[in-house]
Coordinates of C-alpha atoms in Angstrom, one line a residue:
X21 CA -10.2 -21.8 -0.4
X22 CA -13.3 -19.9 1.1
X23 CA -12.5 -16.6 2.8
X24 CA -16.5 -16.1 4.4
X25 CA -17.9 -16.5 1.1
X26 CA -15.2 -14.7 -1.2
X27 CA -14.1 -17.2 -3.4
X28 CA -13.2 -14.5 -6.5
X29 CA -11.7 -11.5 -6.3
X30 CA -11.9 -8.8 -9.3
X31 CA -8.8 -6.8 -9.6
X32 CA -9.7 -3.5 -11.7
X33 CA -6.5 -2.0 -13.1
X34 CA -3.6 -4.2 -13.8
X35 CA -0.9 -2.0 -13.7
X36 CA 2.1 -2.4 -10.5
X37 CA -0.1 -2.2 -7.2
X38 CA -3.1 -4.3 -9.5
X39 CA -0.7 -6.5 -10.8
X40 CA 1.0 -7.9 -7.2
X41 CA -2.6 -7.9 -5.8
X42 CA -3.8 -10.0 -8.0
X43 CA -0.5 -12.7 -7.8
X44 CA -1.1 -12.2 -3.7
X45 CA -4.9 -13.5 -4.5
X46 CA -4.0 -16.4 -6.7
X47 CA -1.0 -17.5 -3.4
X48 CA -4.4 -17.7 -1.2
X49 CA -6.3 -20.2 -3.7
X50 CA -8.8 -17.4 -4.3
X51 CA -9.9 -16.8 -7.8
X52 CA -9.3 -14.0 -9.7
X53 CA -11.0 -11.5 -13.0
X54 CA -8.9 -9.1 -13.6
X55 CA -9.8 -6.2 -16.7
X56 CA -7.3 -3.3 -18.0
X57 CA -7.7 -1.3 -20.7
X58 CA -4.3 -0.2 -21.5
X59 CA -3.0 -2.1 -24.3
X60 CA -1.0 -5.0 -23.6
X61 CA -2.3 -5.1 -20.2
X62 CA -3.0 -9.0 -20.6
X63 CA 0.4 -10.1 -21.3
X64 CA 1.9 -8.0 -18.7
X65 CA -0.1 -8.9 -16.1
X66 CA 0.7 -12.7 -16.9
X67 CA 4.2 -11.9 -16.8
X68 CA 4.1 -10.2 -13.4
X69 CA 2.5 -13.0 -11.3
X70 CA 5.2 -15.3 -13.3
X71 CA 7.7 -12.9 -11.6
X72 CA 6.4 -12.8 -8.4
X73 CA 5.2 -16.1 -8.1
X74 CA 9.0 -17.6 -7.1
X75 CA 8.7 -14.8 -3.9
X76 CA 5.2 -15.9 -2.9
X77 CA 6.4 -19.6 -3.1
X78 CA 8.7 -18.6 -0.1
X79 CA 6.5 -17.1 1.9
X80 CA 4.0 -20.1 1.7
X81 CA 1.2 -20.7 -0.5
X82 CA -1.7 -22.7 0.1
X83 CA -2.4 -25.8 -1.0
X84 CA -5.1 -25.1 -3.6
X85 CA -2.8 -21.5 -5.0
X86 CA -2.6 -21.9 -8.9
X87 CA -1.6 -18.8 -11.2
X88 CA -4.1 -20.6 -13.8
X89 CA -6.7 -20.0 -11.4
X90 CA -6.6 -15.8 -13.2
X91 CA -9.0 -14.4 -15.6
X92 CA -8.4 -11.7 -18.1
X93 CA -11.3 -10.0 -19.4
X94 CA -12.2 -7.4 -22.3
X95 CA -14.6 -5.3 -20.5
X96 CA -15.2 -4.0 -16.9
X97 CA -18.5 -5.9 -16.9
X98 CA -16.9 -8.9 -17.8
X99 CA -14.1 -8.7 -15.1
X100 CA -16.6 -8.3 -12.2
X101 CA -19.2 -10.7 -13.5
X102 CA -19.3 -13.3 -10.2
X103 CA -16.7 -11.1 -7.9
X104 CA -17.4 -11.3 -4.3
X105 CA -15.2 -8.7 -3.5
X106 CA -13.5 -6.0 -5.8
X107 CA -9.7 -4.8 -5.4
X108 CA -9.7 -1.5 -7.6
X109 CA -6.2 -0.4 -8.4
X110 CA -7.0 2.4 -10.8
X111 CA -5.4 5.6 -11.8
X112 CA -4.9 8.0 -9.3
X113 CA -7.0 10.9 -10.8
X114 CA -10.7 11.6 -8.7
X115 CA -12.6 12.0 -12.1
X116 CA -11.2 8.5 -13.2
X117 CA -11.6 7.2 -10.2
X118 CA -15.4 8.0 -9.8
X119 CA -16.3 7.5 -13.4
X120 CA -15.0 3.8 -12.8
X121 CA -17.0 3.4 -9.7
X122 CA -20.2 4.8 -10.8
X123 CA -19.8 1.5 -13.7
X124 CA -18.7 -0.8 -11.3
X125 CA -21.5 0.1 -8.6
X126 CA -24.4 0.1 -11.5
X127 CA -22.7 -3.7 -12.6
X128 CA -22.6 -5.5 -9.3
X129 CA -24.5 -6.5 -7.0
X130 CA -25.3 -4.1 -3.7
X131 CA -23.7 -6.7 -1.5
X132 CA -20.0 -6.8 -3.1
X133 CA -17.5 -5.1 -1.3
X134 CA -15.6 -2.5 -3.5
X135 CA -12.4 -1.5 -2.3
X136 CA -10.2 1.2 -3.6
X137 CA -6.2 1.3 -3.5
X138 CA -5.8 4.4 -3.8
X139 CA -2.6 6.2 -1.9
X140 CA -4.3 9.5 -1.3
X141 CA -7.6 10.0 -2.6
X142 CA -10.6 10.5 -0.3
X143 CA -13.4 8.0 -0.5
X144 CA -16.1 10.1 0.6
X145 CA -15.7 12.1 -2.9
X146 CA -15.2 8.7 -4.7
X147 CA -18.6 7.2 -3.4
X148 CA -20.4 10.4 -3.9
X149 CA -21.1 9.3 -7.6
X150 CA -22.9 5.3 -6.2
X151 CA -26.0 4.3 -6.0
X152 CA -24.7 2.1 -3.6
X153 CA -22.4 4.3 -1.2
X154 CA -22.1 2.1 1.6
X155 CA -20.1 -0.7 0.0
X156 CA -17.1 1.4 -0.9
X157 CA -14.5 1.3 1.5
X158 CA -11.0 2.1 0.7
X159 CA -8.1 -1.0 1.3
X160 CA -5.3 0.8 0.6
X161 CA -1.8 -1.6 0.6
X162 CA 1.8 -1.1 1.1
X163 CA 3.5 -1.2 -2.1
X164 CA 4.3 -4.2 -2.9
X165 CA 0.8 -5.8 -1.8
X166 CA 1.7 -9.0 -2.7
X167 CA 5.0 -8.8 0.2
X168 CA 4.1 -6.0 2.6
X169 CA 1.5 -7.4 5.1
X170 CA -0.1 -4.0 5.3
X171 CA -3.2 -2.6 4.4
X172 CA -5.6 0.6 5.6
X173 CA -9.0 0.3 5.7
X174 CA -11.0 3.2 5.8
X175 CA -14.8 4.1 5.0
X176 CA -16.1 7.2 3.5
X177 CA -19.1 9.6 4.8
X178 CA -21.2 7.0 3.4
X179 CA -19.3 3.9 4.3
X180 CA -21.4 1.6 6.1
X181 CA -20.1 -0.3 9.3
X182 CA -20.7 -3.7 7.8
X183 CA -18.6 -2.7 4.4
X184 CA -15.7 -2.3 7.0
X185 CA -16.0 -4.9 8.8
X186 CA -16.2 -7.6 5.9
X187 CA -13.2 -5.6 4.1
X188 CA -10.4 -5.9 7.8
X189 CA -11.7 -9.5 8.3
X190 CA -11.2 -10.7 4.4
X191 CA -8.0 -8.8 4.5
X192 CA -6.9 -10.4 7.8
X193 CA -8.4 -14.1 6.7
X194 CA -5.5 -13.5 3.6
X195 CA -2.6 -13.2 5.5
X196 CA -2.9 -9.5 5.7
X197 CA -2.2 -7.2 8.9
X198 CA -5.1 -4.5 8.2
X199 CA -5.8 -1.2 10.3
X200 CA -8.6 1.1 10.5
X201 CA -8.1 4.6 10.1
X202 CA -11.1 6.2 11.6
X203 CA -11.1 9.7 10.0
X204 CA -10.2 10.5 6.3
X205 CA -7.1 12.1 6.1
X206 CA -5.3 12.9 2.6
X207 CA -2.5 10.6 2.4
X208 CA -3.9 8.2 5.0
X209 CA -1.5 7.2 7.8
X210 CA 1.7 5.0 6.4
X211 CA 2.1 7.8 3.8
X212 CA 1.6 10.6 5.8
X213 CA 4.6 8.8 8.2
X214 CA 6.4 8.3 5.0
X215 CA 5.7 12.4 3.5
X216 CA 7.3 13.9 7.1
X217 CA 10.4 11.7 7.0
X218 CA 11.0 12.2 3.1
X219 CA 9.9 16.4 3.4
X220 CA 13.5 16.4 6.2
X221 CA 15.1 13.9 4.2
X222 CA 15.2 16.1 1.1
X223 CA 15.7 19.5 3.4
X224 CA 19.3 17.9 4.6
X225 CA 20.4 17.3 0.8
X226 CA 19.2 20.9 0.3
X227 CA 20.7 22.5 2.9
X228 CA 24.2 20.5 2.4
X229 CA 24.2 18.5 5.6
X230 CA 24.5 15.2 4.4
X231 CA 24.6 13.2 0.6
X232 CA 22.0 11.3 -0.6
X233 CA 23.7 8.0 0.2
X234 CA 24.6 9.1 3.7
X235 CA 21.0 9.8 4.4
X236 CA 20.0 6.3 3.0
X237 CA 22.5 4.8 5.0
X238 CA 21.3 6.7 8.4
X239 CA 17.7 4.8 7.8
X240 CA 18.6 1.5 6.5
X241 CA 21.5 1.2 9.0
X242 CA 19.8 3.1 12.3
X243 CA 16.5 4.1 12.8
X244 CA 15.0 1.6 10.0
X245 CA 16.6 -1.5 11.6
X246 CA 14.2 -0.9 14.6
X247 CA 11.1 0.1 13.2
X248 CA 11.2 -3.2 11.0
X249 CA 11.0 -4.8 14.5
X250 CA 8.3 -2.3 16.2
X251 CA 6.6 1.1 15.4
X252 CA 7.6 4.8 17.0
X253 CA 5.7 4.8 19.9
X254 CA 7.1 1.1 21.0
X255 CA 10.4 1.7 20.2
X256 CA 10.2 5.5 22.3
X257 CA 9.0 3.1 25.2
X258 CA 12.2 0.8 25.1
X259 CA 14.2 3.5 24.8
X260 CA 13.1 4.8 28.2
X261 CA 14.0 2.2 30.4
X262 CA 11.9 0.5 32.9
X263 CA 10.4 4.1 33.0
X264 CA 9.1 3.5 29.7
X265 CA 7.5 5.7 27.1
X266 CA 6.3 7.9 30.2
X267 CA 9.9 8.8 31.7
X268 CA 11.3 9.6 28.5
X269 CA 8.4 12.0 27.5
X270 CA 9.2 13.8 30.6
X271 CA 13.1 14.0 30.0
X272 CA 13.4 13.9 26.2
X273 CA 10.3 16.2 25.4
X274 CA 11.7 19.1 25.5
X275 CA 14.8 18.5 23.6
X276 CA 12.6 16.9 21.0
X277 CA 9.9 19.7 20.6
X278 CA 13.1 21.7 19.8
X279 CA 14.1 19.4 16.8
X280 CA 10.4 20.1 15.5
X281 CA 10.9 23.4 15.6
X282 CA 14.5 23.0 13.6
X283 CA 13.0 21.1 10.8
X284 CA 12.7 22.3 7.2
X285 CA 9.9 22.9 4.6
X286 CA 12.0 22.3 1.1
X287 CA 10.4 23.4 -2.1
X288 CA 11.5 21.0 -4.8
X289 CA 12.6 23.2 -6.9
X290 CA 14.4 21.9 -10.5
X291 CA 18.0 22.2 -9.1
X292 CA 17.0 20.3 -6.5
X293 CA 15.2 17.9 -7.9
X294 CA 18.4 17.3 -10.0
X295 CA 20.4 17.0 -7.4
X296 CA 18.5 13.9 -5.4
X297 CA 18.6 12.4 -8.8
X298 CA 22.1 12.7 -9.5
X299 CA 22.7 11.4 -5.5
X300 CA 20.7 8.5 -6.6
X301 CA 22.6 7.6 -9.3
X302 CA 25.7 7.8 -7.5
X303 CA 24.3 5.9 -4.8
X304 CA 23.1 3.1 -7.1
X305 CA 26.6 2.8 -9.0
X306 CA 25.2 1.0 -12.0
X307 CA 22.9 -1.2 -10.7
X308 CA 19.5 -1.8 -12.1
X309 CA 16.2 -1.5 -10.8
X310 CA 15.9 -5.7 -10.8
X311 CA 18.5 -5.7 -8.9
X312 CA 18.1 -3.9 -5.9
X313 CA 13.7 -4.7 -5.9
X314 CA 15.7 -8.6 -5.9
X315 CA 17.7 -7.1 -2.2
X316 CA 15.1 -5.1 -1.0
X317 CA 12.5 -8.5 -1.3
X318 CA 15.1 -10.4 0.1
X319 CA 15.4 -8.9 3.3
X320 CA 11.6 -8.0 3.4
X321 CA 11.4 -12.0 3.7
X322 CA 14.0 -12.2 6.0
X323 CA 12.4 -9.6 8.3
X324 CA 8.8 -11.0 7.9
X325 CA 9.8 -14.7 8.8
X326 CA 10.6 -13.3 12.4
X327 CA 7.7 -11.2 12.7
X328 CA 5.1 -12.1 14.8

């Protein structure tokens, strides 16, 4: 299947975020080169499409979508040999990050589209290093890519306009539901969201108001429920009536400008850190990790199949 052109996709760095990406490339029929030098990389990689392949069954492949359709390569040079877009998934250190772009701009063509998944890092000191700054954009995905629709596009000082552009409408061609963040922040937007709710999350286990299972609970069971269906501002506007968002600015701001002003800063010190570990484990009773990724993707796909 043709996506404007993209046919193959390198996927640079294999390891979790690398490794969905490139099963959620193979369920759109695109082709994909994939390179990692850690050792074992290959096998591993293999293993998690295998894994993921049963969820992206559910969710629909298309007709053409064949995990045989994947590429493993020795060398970076090899991987990116005919890309037509690049999905980097590298480590998240800035001198790694730009040493692997400076190899990967000097290899491809300037018309390839390089995108970056990294969670935090800016791309303005990540292009700095190219000879070909305009074609790096950052397409940065919702862990797990290959089930969360979400990504976040966003260009550097450098990025040009048309780098953007081909980045939101290949991401949106794949299934994806892509946003553009128009200003560089660290962190982006989804983790930024994320970093405020964890930061009083782990202030109310420190200050003793609440276990580390009760707080997990008042998410999953409250708040959570609704945002699956909508974001903040949509659900602030249902919650004000047929006055809207605009009546319950006027009424509730105050009283909410007052929680801001009640919420905590934690340090995560080690007796802290201890303790959210130890509320984890007791909230978790035994149950692996393959277990609860197996109910968290279950309801995922239940949510997503009434979205929108």
């Amino acid at each position: 299947m043709k996506y404007d052109s993209i046919e193959q996709v390198a996927v640079i760095g294999t390891g979790v975020i690398g490794a969905s990406w490139a099963a959620y490339f193979l369920a759109r029929g695109l082709r994909v080169s994939a390179w990692d030098p850690a050792p074992g990389a290959r096998e591993r990689l293999r293993e998690t499409v295998d894994a993921h392949w049963p969820t992206l069954v559910r969710i629909g492949l298309v007709a053409d979508a064949s995990r045989d359709a994947m590429t493993f390569h020795d060398t970076l040079e090899g991987a990116l040999q005919g890309a037509d877009f690049v999905q980097e998934s590298g480590p998240e250190r800035e001198d790694l990050k730009q040493d692997l772009f400076r190899r990967m701009d000097a290899a491809l063509p300037p018309s390839v589209v390089i995108a970056s998944s990294s969670s935090g890092l800016l791309m303005s000191r990540v292009q700095s290093v190219c000879q070909h700054p305009g074609r790096v954009v950052l397409g940065h995905p919702f862990n797990p890519p290959h089930l969360i629709p979400l990504v976040e596009v966003i260009g550097g000082e450098q990025s040009s306009a048309e780098a953007i552009a081909t980045a939101m409408q290949f991401y949106l061609a794949i299934g994806k539901r892509p946003i553009h963040v128009r200003k560089e922040v660290k962190g982006h937007i989804a983790n930024r969201l994320q970093a405020a709710l964890w930061r009083e999350a782990i202030h109310l286990v420190d200050t003793g108001v609440a276990s580390v299972a009760d707080i997990d609970d008042a998410i999953a069971y409250g708040p959570g429920l609704r945002w699956a269906a909508f974001g903040p501002f949509l659900n602030l506007h249902l919650s004000g009536g047929a006055g809207g968002i605009g009546h319950l600015l006027e009424h509730l701001g105050p009283p909410i400008e007052s929680w801001w002003a009640d919420l905590g800063e934690p340090k995560l010190t080690d007796e802290l850190k201890a303790r959210i570990v130890a509320g984890v484990d007791a909230e978790l009773a035994g149950r692996g990790n393959a277990r609860i990724e197996a109910q968290r993707d279950a309801v995922i796909l239940g949510i997503l199949a009434n979205k929108p």
